[in-house]
Coordinates of C-alpha atoms in Angstrom, one line a residue:
M1 CA -26.4 -71.6 -9.2
A2 CA -26.9 -69.7 -6.4
T3 CA -29.0 -66.5 -6.7
T4 CA -29.4 -63.4 -4.9
T5 CA -32.8 -62.2 -3.8
T6 CA -33.2 -58.1 -2.9
E7 CA -35.7 -57.8 -0.3
K8 CA -38.5 -55.0 -1.8
P9 CA -39.8 -52.8 1.0
K10 CA -43.2 -53.6 2.5
G11 CA -45.8 -51.5 1.0
G12 CA -44.3 -51.6 -2.7
G13 CA -42.7 -48.6 -1.7
R14 CA -39.5 -46.7 -2.8
P15 CA -36.3 -48.4 -1.7
P16 CA -34.8 -46.2 1.5
K17 CA -32.4 -43.6 0.6
P18 CA -28.8 -44.0 1.7
S19 CA -27.9 -42.5 4.9
S20 CA -25.7 -39.6 4.4
A21 CA -22.1 -38.9 5.0
P22 CA -20.9 -39.1 8.4
A23 CA -20.2 -36.4 10.4
L24 CA -16.5 -35.2 11.0
S25 CA -15.1 -35.5 14.0
T26 CA -13.5 -32.5 15.7
R27 CA -10.2 -33.5 14.8
E28 CA -10.8 -33.5 10.7
T29 CA -13.1 -30.5 10.9
L30 CA -10.0 -28.2 12.5
R31 CA -7.9 -29.9 9.6
W32 CA -10.4 -28.8 7.3
A33 CA -10.8 -25.4 8.5
W34 CA -6.9 -25.3 8.4
R35 CA -6.6 -26.1 4.4
Q36 CA -9.2 -23.3 4.1
L37 CA -7.5 -20.8 5.7
T38 CA -4.2 -21.4 4.1
S39 CA -5.4 -21.5 0.8
M40 CA -4.0 -19.2 -1.9
R41 CA -7.9 -18.3 -2.5
T42 CA -8.1 -17.2 1.1
A43 CA -5.1 -15.3 1.6
L44 CA -6.2 -13.4 -1.6
F45 CA -9.4 -12.3 -0.2
L46 CA -8.3 -11.9 3.1
L47 CA -5.6 -9.5 1.2
L48 CA -8.6 -7.3 -0.2
L49 CA -10.6 -7.6 2.4
L50 CA -7.6 -6.0 4.5
A51 CA -7.5 -2.8 1.6
V52 CA -11.1 -2.4 2.2
A53 CA -11.0 -2.3 6.0
A54 CA -8.3 0.2 5.7
I55 CA -10.2 3.0 3.5
P56 CA -12.5 4.2 6.7
G57 CA -8.7 5.4 8.1
S58 CA -8.3 7.6 5.1
L59 CA -11.8 8.9 5.3
V60 CA -12.5 10.1 8.9
P61 CA -9.9 11.6 10.9
Q62 CA -7.9 9.1 13.4
R63 CA -7.2 9.9 17.1
G64 CA -3.9 9.3 16.7
V65 CA -2.9 11.4 14.0
D66 CA -4.5 14.3 14.1
A67 CA -6.8 15.0 17.6
Q68 CA -7.6 18.8 16.3
A69 CA -9.9 17.2 13.2
L70 CA -11.0 14.4 15.1
E71 CA -12.8 16.9 17.4
R72 CA -14.0 19.2 14.3
Y73 CA -15.5 16.0 13.2
Q74 CA -17.5 15.0 16.0
I75 CA -18.5 18.3 16.8
Q76 CA -19.7 18.8 12.8
H77 CA -21.3 15.1 13.1
P78 CA -22.6 14.6 16.8
D79 CA -25.1 11.7 15.9
L80 CA -22.8 9.6 13.5
A81 CA -19.4 10.5 15.4
P82 CA -20.5 8.1 18.5
V83 CA -21.2 5.7 16.6
L84 CA -18.3 5.6 14.4
D85 CA -16.6 5.5 17.7
R86 CA -18.2 2.2 19.4
L87 CA -17.1 0.4 15.5
G88 CA -13.4 2.1 16.1
F89 CA -13.4 3.6 12.9
F90 CA -11.8 6.8 14.9
S91 CA -8.9 4.1 15.1
V92 CA -9.0 2.1 12.0
Y93 CA -5.0 0.4 12.4
T94 CA -5.9 -0.9 16.3
S95 CA -9.4 -2.2 15.9
P96 CA -10.1 -5.7 16.9
W97 CA -11.6 -6.5 13.5
F98 CA -8.9 -5.0 11.4
S99 CA -6.1 -6.6 13.8
A100 CA -7.8 -9.6 13.6
V101 CA -7.8 -9.2 9.3
Y102 CA -4.2 -8.4 9.8
L103 CA -3.4 -11.7 11.7
L104 CA -5.4 -14.1 9.5
L105 CA -3.7 -12.9 6.8
M106 CA -0.6 -13.5 8.1
V107 CA -1.4 -16.9 9.6
S108 CA -3.0 -17.7 6.0
L109 CA 0.3 -16.5 4.1
V110 CA 2.4 -18.5 6.1
G111 CA 0.0 -21.3 5.5
C112 CA 0.4 -21.2 2.3
I113 CA 4.9 -20.6 2.1
L114 CA 5.7 -23.8 4.2
P115 CA 4.2 -26.6 1.9
R116 CA 5.1 -25.1 -1.3
T117 CA 8.7 -24.2 0.2
L118 CA 8.6 -27.9 0.4
V119 CA 6.9 -29.0 -2.9
Y120 CA 9.8 -27.1 -4.3
L121 CA 12.7 -28.2 -2.7
R122 CA 11.5 -31.3 -3.8
A123 CA 11.0 -30.5 -7.1
L124 CA 14.4 -28.5 -7.6
R125 CA 16.1 -32.2 -6.7
A126 CA 13.9 -34.0 -9.3
R127 CA 15.2 -34.5 -12.6
P128 CA 13.2 -34.1 -16.2
P129 CA 10.4 -36.0 -16.8
K130 CA 10.3 -39.0 -19.1
A131 CA 8.6 -38.0 -22.7
P132 CA 4.9 -39.1 -23.2
R133 CA 4.4 -42.4 -25.3
N134 CA 2.6 -40.4 -28.0
L135 CA 4.7 -36.6 -28.5
E136 CA 2.1 -35.9 -31.1
R137 CA -0.8 -35.3 -28.2
L138 CA 1.0 -32.6 -26.7
P139 CA -0.1 -29.0 -27.9
E140 CA 2.5 -28.5 -30.0
S141 CA 5.1 -31.0 -31.5
R142 CA 7.0 -31.1 -34.5
R143 CA 8.4 -34.2 -36.7
Y144 CA 11.6 -34.4 -40.0
E145 CA 13.6 -37.0 -41.5
T146 CA 17.9 -36.6 -41.4
D147 CA 20.2 -38.3 -43.0
A148 CA 22.5 -38.1 -39.4
A149 CA 23.2 -40.7 -37.5
E150 CA 21.1 -41.1 -33.9
D151 CA 23.9 -40.3 -31.9
E152 CA 24.8 -36.9 -33.8
V153 CA 21.4 -35.5 -33.4
V154 CA 21.3 -36.4 -29.6
A155 CA 23.7 -35.0 -29.1
H156 CA 23.5 -31.5 -30.9
A157 CA 20.3 -31.7 -29.4
R158 CA 21.5 -31.7 -25.6
K159 CA 22.8 -28.8 -26.8
V160 CA 20.4 -26.5 -28.4
L161 CA 17.5 -27.3 -25.2
G162 CA 21.0 -27.1 -22.4
R163 CA 20.5 -23.6 -23.3
G164 CA 19.6 -20.6 -20.9
R165 CA 20.4 -23.0 -17.8
A166 CA 17.9 -25.6 -18.8
R167 CA 18.0 -28.9 -16.9
V168 CA 18.9 -32.0 -20.0
D169 CA 18.8 -35.4 -19.3
V170 CA 19.6 -37.9 -22.0
V171 CA 18.2 -41.4 -22.0
G172 CA 18.9 -43.7 -24.7
S173 CA 17.8 -41.8 -28.3
E174 CA 15.5 -39.3 -26.1
V175 CA 16.6 -36.1 -24.6
R176 CA 14.1 -34.5 -21.8
A177 CA 14.9 -30.7 -20.5
E178 CA 13.1 -28.9 -17.9
S179 CA 13.3 -24.8 -17.8
G180 CA 11.7 -22.1 -15.7
Y181 CA 12.9 -23.7 -12.0
L182 CA 13.1 -19.9 -11.2
R183 CA 9.7 -19.2 -11.3
E184 CA 8.2 -20.3 -8.7
A185 CA 11.3 -19.2 -6.5
G186 CA 10.3 -15.8 -7.3
N187 CA 6.7 -16.5 -6.7
L188 CA 7.7 -17.8 -2.8
V189 CA 9.9 -14.9 -2.6
F190 CA 7.0 -12.4 -3.1
H191 CA 5.3 -14.2 -0.4
V192 CA 7.7 -14.4 2.1
C193 CA 8.0 -10.7 1.1
L194 CA 4.8 -9.5 1.9
V195 CA 4.7 -11.5 5.5
V196 CA 7.9 -9.6 6.0
V197 CA 6.2 -6.2 5.2
L198 CA 3.1 -7.0 7.5
V199 CA 5.1 -8.3 10.6
S200 CA 7.9 -5.4 10.6
V201 CA 4.8 -3.5 10.4
A202 CA 3.3 -4.8 13.1
A203 CA 6.6 -4.8 15.4
G204 CA 7.2 -1.3 14.4
G205 CA 3.8 -0.5 15.5
L206 CA 4.0 -2.1 18.8
L207 CA 7.6 -0.7 19.8
G208 CA 7.6 2.6 18.4
Y209 CA 5.3 5.8 19.3
R210 CA 4.1 9.1 17.7
G211 CA 3.2 12.4 18.9
S212 CA 2.7 16.0 17.1
A213 CA 3.4 19.2 19.4
I214 CA 2.7 23.2 18.2
V215 CA 5.8 25.4 18.4
V216 CA 6.1 29.0 18.0
D217 CA 8.8 30.6 16.4
E218 CA 11.1 33.0 17.6
G219 CA 12.4 31.1 20.5
G220 CA 9.4 28.4 21.3
G221 CA 11.1 25.1 22.4
F222 CA 10.3 21.3 22.6
S223 CA 11.4 18.6 25.1
N224 CA 10.8 15.4 24.7
D225 CA 8.5 14.6 27.4
L226 CA 5.7 13.2 27.6
T227 CA 4.3 16.2 29.1
Q228 CA 5.2 18.2 26.2
Y229 CA 2.9 16.6 23.6
D230 CA -0.2 18.2 22.5
E231 CA -1.0 14.5 20.9
F232 CA 0.9 11.1 21.8
S233 CA 0.3 7.3 20.7
A234 CA 2.4 4.8 21.4
G235 CA 2.8 0.7 20.9
A236 CA 1.1 -1.7 23.5
L237 CA 5.0 -2.8 24.4
F238 CA 6.5 0.6 24.2
D239 CA 8.0 2.4 27.5
T240 CA 7.4 5.8 27.4
D241 CA 9.9 5.6 30.1
T242 CA 12.5 5.3 27.2
L243 CA 12.0 8.4 25.0
P244 CA 14.8 10.1 23.7
P245 CA 15.6 13.2 26.1
F246 CA 16.4 15.3 23.1
S247 CA 14.6 19.1 22.8
L248 CA 14.9 22.0 20.1
T249 CA 14.3 25.7 20.0
L250 CA 12.7 27.4 17.0
D251 CA 14.5 30.4 15.8
D252 CA 12.5 31.0 12.8
F253 CA 10.1 29.6 10.2
R254 CA 9.6 30.6 7.0
A255 CA 6.2 29.9 4.6
R256 CA 6.1 30.8 0.5
F257 CA 3.1 30.8 -1.2
Q258 CA 2.3 31.2 -4.4
L259 CA 1.7 35.2 -5.4
S260 CA -0.5 34.9 -8.7
G261 CA -2.2 32.9 -11.5
P262 CA -4.3 29.7 -11.3
Q263 CA -2.7 28.8 -7.9
R264 CA -2.4 31.4 -6.4
G265 CA -2.2 30.8 -2.2
A266 CA -1.2 27.6 -3.1
P267 CA 2.4 26.4 -0.9
R268 CA 5.7 27.0 -2.3
E269 CA 8.1 26.9 0.4
F270 CA 8.1 25.3 4.9
E271 CA 11.0 25.5 6.4
A272 CA 11.9 25.6 10.0
L273 CA 14.9 26.6 11.8
G274 CA 16.6 26.0 14.6
R275 CA 18.8 24.4 17.4
Y276 CA 18.9 20.9 19.0
T277 CA 20.3 19.0 21.8
E278 CA 20.9 15.6 21.6
R279 CA 20.8 14.8 25.9
P280 CA 20.8 17.7 28.4
G281 CA 24.2 19.1 28.7
A282 CA 25.1 18.1 24.9
A283 CA 26.3 20.8 22.3
E284 CA 23.5 22.2 20.5
K285 CA 23.7 21.8 16.9
P286 CA 21.4 23.3 14.1
F287 CA 18.5 21.9 12.2
D288 CA 16.8 22.5 8.8
I289 CA 13.5 20.7 8.5
Q290 CA 11.8 21.3 5.1
V291 CA 9.0 18.9 3.9
N292 CA 10.2 15.4 2.9
H293 CA 13.3 16.5 4.6
P294 CA 13.1 15.2 8.2
L295 CA 15.6 15.6 11.4
D296 CA 16.5 12.4 12.6
I297 CA 17.7 12.6 16.6
D298 CA 18.5 9.6 18.7
G299 CA 16.2 7.0 16.3
T300 CA 13.1 9.6 16.2
S301 CA 12.1 11.2 13.1
V302 CA 11.0 15.2 13.5
F303 CA 8.5 16.1 10.4
I304 CA 6.9 19.4 9.4
V305 CA 2.9 18.3 9.1
G306 CA 1.2 21.9 9.5
Q307 CA 1.8 26.1 9.7
G308 CA -0.1 28.3 11.2
Y309 CA -0.7 31.8 12.9
A310 CA 0.2 32.8 16.5
P311 CA -1.5 35.9 17.2
V312 CA 0.1 37.4 20.4
I313 CA -2.6 38.5 22.6
K314 CA -2.6 40.5 26.4
V315 CA -5.2 40.3 28.4
T316 CA -6.5 43.3 31.3
D317 CA -8.4 41.7 33.8
G318 CA -11.5 43.8 35.5
D319 CA -8.8 44.5 38.7
G320 CA -6.2 46.1 36.6
K321 CA -4.2 43.7 36.0
V322 CA -2.5 41.7 32.9
A323 CA -3.6 38.3 33.1
F324 CA -2.9 36.9 30.0
D325 CA -0.1 38.2 27.6
G326 CA 1.2 35.3 25.1
A327 CA 1.0 34.0 21.6
V328 CA -2.1 31.6 20.8
P329 CA -2.1 29.4 18.2
F330 CA -5.1 29.4 15.8
L331 CA -5.7 26.5 13.7
P332 CA -6.3 26.9 9.7
E333 CA -9.4 25.8 8.0
D334 CA -8.9 26.5 4.8
G335 CA -6.6 27.1 1.8
T336 CA -6.7 31.0 3.0
Y337 CA -5.8 30.3 6.3
T338 CA -9.0 31.2 8.2
S339 CA -8.2 30.1 11.2
T340 CA -10.3 29.5 14.2
G341 CA -8.6 29.5 18.3
V342 CA -9.7 29.7 21.8
V343 CA -8.1 32.4 24.6
K344 CA -8.4 30.9 28.6
V345 CA -7.8 33.2 31.0
P346 CA -8.1 31.4 34.2
D347 CA -5.9 33.9 36.4
A348 CA -8.4 36.9 35.5
G349 CA -10.4 38.7 38.6
P350 CA -12.9 38.6 39.5
E351 CA -14.4 36.4 37.0
Q352 CA -12.3 33.4 34.6
L353 CA -13.0 35.1 31.0
G354 CA -12.7 33.3 27.9
F355 CA -12.6 34.3 24.1
Q356 CA -13.4 32.3 21.4
G357 CA -12.9 33.2 17.6
F358 CA -10.8 33.5 14.1
F359 CA -8.3 34.8 12.6
L360 CA -7.7 36.3 9.2
P361 CA -4.1 36.5 7.9
T362 CA -5.5 38.5 4.6
A363 CA -8.7 40.0 5.7
I364 CA -11.4 41.8 3.4
S365 CA -14.6 43.3 3.8
V366 CA -17.1 41.8 1.3
G367 CA -20.3 44.0 2.9
D368 CA -21.3 46.1 5.7
D369 CA -23.3 43.2 7.1
A370 CA -21.0 40.1 6.1
A371 CA -18.5 39.5 8.2
P372 CA -15.1 39.9 7.2
I373 CA -12.8 37.1 5.2
S374 CA -9.4 35.8 4.2
A375 CA -8.2 36.2 0.6
F376 CA -4.8 35.1 1.0
P377 CA -2.9 32.8 3.0
G378 CA 0.0 35.3 3.9
A379 CA -0.2 37.9 6.6
A380 CA -0.7 40.7 4.8
N381 CA -3.8 42.5 6.6
P382 CA -4.7 40.4 10.1
N383 CA -7.2 40.1 11.7
L384 CA -9.0 38.6 15.0
G385 CA -12.5 38.5 15.5
L386 CA -13.6 37.3 19.2
F387 CA -16.4 36.3 21.2
A388 CA -16.5 37.4 25.1
Y389 CA -17.1 35.0 27.9
Y390 CA -17.3 35.3 31.6
G391 CA -17.8 32.5 34.6
D392 CA -16.5 29.0 35.2
L393 CA -13.7 27.9 32.7
G394 CA -13.8 24.9 33.9
L395 CA -10.4 24.0 34.3
D396 CA -10.7 23.6 38.6
D397 CA -12.4 20.3 38.6
G398 CA -9.5 18.2 37.3
D399 CA -11.0 17.1 34.1
P400 CA -8.6 17.4 31.0
Q401 CA -9.6 19.8 28.8
S402 CA -9.1 20.3 25.0
V403 CA -6.8 23.8 24.4
F404 CA -8.8 24.5 21.1
I405 CA -12.5 24.5 22.3
L406 CA -13.9 26.2 25.5
D407 CA -16.1 24.6 27.5
K408 CA -19.5 27.2 28.2
D409 CA -21.6 25.2 30.4
D410 CA -20.6 27.7 33.2
L411 CA -19.6 30.8 31.1
T412 CA -21.9 33.6 30.7
Q413 CA -21.5 35.5 27.2
M414 CA -20.9 39.5 27.0
T415 CA -23.5 41.6 25.6
N416 CA -23.9 45.2 24.0
A417 CA -26.3 47.3 26.0
D418 CA -28.7 46.4 23.2
G419 CA -28.4 42.5 24.0
T420 CA -26.6 41.8 21.2
P421 CA -23.6 39.5 21.4
F422 CA -20.6 41.6 21.9
R423 CA -17.9 41.4 19.2
I424 CA -14.1 42.1 19.5
N425 CA -12.9 43.1 15.8
L426 CA -9.2 44.2 15.9
S427 CA -6.5 44.7 13.4
Q428 CA -2.7 44.2 14.2
G429 CA -1.5 46.9 17.5
Q430 CA -5.6 47.8 18.2
V431 CA -7.4 47.3 21.6
T432 CA -10.8 47.3 23.1
D433 CA -12.3 47.4 26.1
L434 CA -14.8 45.1 27.5
P435 CA -18.7 45.9 28.5
D436 CA -19.2 46.4 32.2
G437 CA -15.9 47.0 32.9
R438 CA -14.3 43.8 33.4
G439 CA -10.8 44.8 31.2
S440 CA -10.0 44.4 28.0
V441 CA -7.7 42.9 24.8
E442 CA -5.1 44.1 22.8
F443 CA -3.9 42.3 19.5
V444 CA -0.5 42.9 20.5
G445 CA 1.5 41.4 17.6
L446 CA 1.6 38.3 15.4
R447 CA 4.1 35.2 15.2
Q448 CA 4.0 31.7 13.5
F449 CA 3.5 28.3 14.6
V450 CA 4.5 25.0 13.1
K451 CA 2.8 21.4 13.9
F452 CA 6.0 19.3 14.4
Q453 CA 5.2 14.9 14.2
F454 CA 7.8 13.1 16.1
S455 CA 7.5 9.4 15.3
S456 CA 9.9 6.3 16.1
S457 CA 9.4 2.8 14.1
P458 CA 11.8 0.4 14.7
G459 CA 13.4 -1.5 11.6
L460 CA 11.7 1.2 9.3
Q461 CA 14.0 0.3 6.6
I462 CA 12.8 -3.6 7.1
P463 CA 9.4 -2.9 5.2
L464 CA 11.5 -0.9 2.4
W465 CA 14.0 -4.1 1.4
A466 CA 11.3 -6.2 1.5
T467 CA 8.7 -4.4 -0.8
S468 CA 12.1 -3.8 -3.3
I469 CA 12.9 -7.5 -2.6
G470 CA 9.1 -8.4 -3.2
V471 CA 9.1 -6.5 -6.3
L472 CA 11.6 -8.2 -8.0
G473 CA 10.3 -11.8 -7.0
L474 CA 7.3 -11.1 -8.4
I475 CA 8.8 -9.8 -12.1
M476 CA 10.6 -13.2 -11.9
S477 CA 6.8 -14.9 -11.6
L478 CA 5.2 -13.4 -13.9
S479 CA 8.9 -13.3 -16.8
I480 CA 10.1 -17.0 -16.6
R481 CA 8.3 -19.4 -18.7
P482 CA 8.4 -22.8 -16.7
R483 CA 8.5 -25.4 -20.0
R484 CA 9.0 -29.0 -20.5
T485 CA 10.9 -30.4 -24.4
W486 CA 11.5 -33.6 -25.5
L487 CA 13.1 -34.8 -28.5
R488 CA 13.0 -38.4 -29.5
T489 CA 14.9 -39.7 -32.4
R490 CA 14.2 -43.4 -34.2
R491 CA 15.6 -45.0 -37.0
E492 CA 13.6 -46.1 -40.4
G493 CA 15.7 -47.6 -43.3
T494 CA 19.2 -45.0 -43.7
R495 CA 17.0 -42.0 -42.2
T496 CA 17.0 -41.0 -38.8
V497 CA 13.4 -39.7 -37.8
V498 CA 13.4 -37.0 -35.2
E499 CA 10.3 -36.0 -32.9
V500 CA 10.0 -32.9 -30.6
A501 CA 7.6 -31.9 -28.6
G502 CA 7.0 -28.8 -25.5
L503 CA 4.6 -28.6 -23.0
D504 CA 4.3 -24.7 -21.1
R505 CA 3.1 -25.3 -17.2
V506 CA 1.5 -21.9 -17.8
S507 CA -0.4 -21.3 -20.8
R508 CA 1.7 -18.8 -22.8
G509 CA 0.9 -18.1 -27.0
D510 CA 4.8 -18.7 -27.8
L511 CA 5.6 -22.2 -27.2
G512 CA 4.4 -23.3 -30.9
A513 CA 7.4 -20.6 -32.4
D514 CA 10.3 -21.6 -29.9
L515 CA 9.7 -24.9 -31.0
D516 CA 10.6 -24.1 -34.7
E517 CA 13.4 -22.1 -33.6
V518 CA 14.5 -25.0 -31.9
L519 CA 13.8 -27.3 -34.9
R520 CA 16.0 -24.9 -37.2
E521 CA 18.8 -24.6 -35.0
L522 CA 18.7 -28.3 -35.2
Q523 CA 18.3 -28.4 -39.2
E524 CA 21.2 -26.6 -39.7
K525 CA 23.6 -29.0 -38.7
H526 CA 21.4 -31.8 -39.5
P527 CA 19.4 -30.9 -42.9
P528 CA 16.3 -33.0 -43.7
S529 CA 16.4 -35.6 -45.8
V530 CA 15.9 -35.0 -49.5
D531 CA 13.6 -37.4 -51.4
E532 CA 15.3 -38.4 -55.2
P533 CA 12.4 -38.6 -57.8
D534 CA 11.0 -42.3 -59.2
P535 CA 11.8 -42.6 -62.9
D536 CA 8.5 -44.5 -63.4
D537 CA 6.7 -41.0 -62.5
A538 CA 7.8 -39.9 -66.0
E539 CA 5.8 -42.5 -67.6
P540 CA 2.5 -41.8 -67.0
D541 CA 3.3 -38.1 -68.2
A542 CA 4.2 -39.3 -71.4
H543 CA 0.9 -41.7 -71.7
A544 CA -0.6 -38.3 -71.2
E545 CA 0.6 -35.9 -73.4
T546 CA -0.1 -38.9 -75.9
D547 CA -3.6 -39.2 -74.8
K548 CA -4.3 -35.9 -75.1
S549 CA -2.2 -35.0 -78.9
I550 CA -5.1 -37.7 -79.7
D551 CA -8.0 -35.7 -78.2
D552 CA -6.8 -32.9 -79.8
Q553 CA -6.5 -34.8 -83.4
H554 CA -10.4 -36.2 -83.1
E555 CA -11.5 -32.7 -81.3
D556 CA -10.5 -31.2 -85.2
A557 CA -11.6 -34.0 -87.2
R558 CA -15.4 -33.3 -85.9
P559 CA -17.5 -30.7 -88.1

């Protein structure tokens, strides 16, 4: 007999450890990475990561949404703002890291959907599987005996198990039923709609544009040209030469605020009235824009996104000429419309003039030395407060400037004789002279302005329809029960043994109740067998009665 010997390691040490698994090749590594990326777990993680990545877009101002709020934030946080800007927090939805998560999520979802769709198509063509050998080992099973013939029970069971569009096969004395095929269809519809939403939103961002402009009422106008926008952002595939050539004129703006109660000062109505033309030379049409009721012009939606006051200011320079006369929008800072603004007078002589200050629609005094405040957003007692500067405004350098920021690098603040800053405080209709004969400033009147947002997103209805259909698919996937049910019959003597069992492919708690209902319907037409009493079973009872009588007699005979 041949024997096998194992060579022991020299020195009596332990046998060498088996070598580790071979390293994956490049192709195998890529295949492994693709499987990880296209797993449902990764898709859910990326979806959660996308939601977390979108949070900064709601916490800090965005460059393409509200430039004024962004400028104020940068002024208020001079140290933090540059760091956030480098990280892309002021342009979250166009930042590289947000775009990377967005693209990975779409790839992951597509990679999940395609294989599952192929599996589902094969399952649609498949027939219900054969019953397990032992039905009693399934989570729920029932059994009873009937005097009916096997073929009668099988025929009736086919009708009972085939309700609800279940797929039923009969093989001999076995009935196989499977239902809930639409559950996976609903799941696939939901994921497909999610991809459609992601793709359509991305396409709308690439092909669309959005901008805003401030228009003063009583004849203020706007033309849909790039130079007319205060803020403008467009997708990478959008051509600014294709802007629709419409124009509009604002005739009146109505603002109504709550006058009393706990919500005093809360806005109740904003309504912009005016005229617009779709193209040069076209007939004018009236418009009435309200909150959540935009104006649609040639694929562009016009919304009201802001409102405020524009004091009409007249500036006379030191040479005695009117250097500025017009309405200047002041941006609201709080709920009482305490507003800040800047007036730049580059045509003043002998030096340029600049003014920076605030506007109060309803000014009240809170003390002798304290500055007035606004008590109500309506213009009940308008007050204009400004600080004056002279020098070089920096407009001749060619560098773009915000109309809401005053560059004070080359300006000198005007002061009183005692060296304190010269402060202008005007009510409507008042005028004040500037120090050193540099001119005068007059608060002529008050007008309102509206901040319109102009946006165009091609295919805007696609995400809405996809979301609606996706919700229906999600409801289907949560409510439909994929289930397999088997019934088997066999003949034992003069009776038919009926076995019924079920299996839920998704855990639910009503499988037993449903099987009881199936059994009840079967027994209504084919009732269970009734056992006849056995005559021999009566004799032990008679002997038992006799024995009990004898025992009772003995018990009575005892002293």
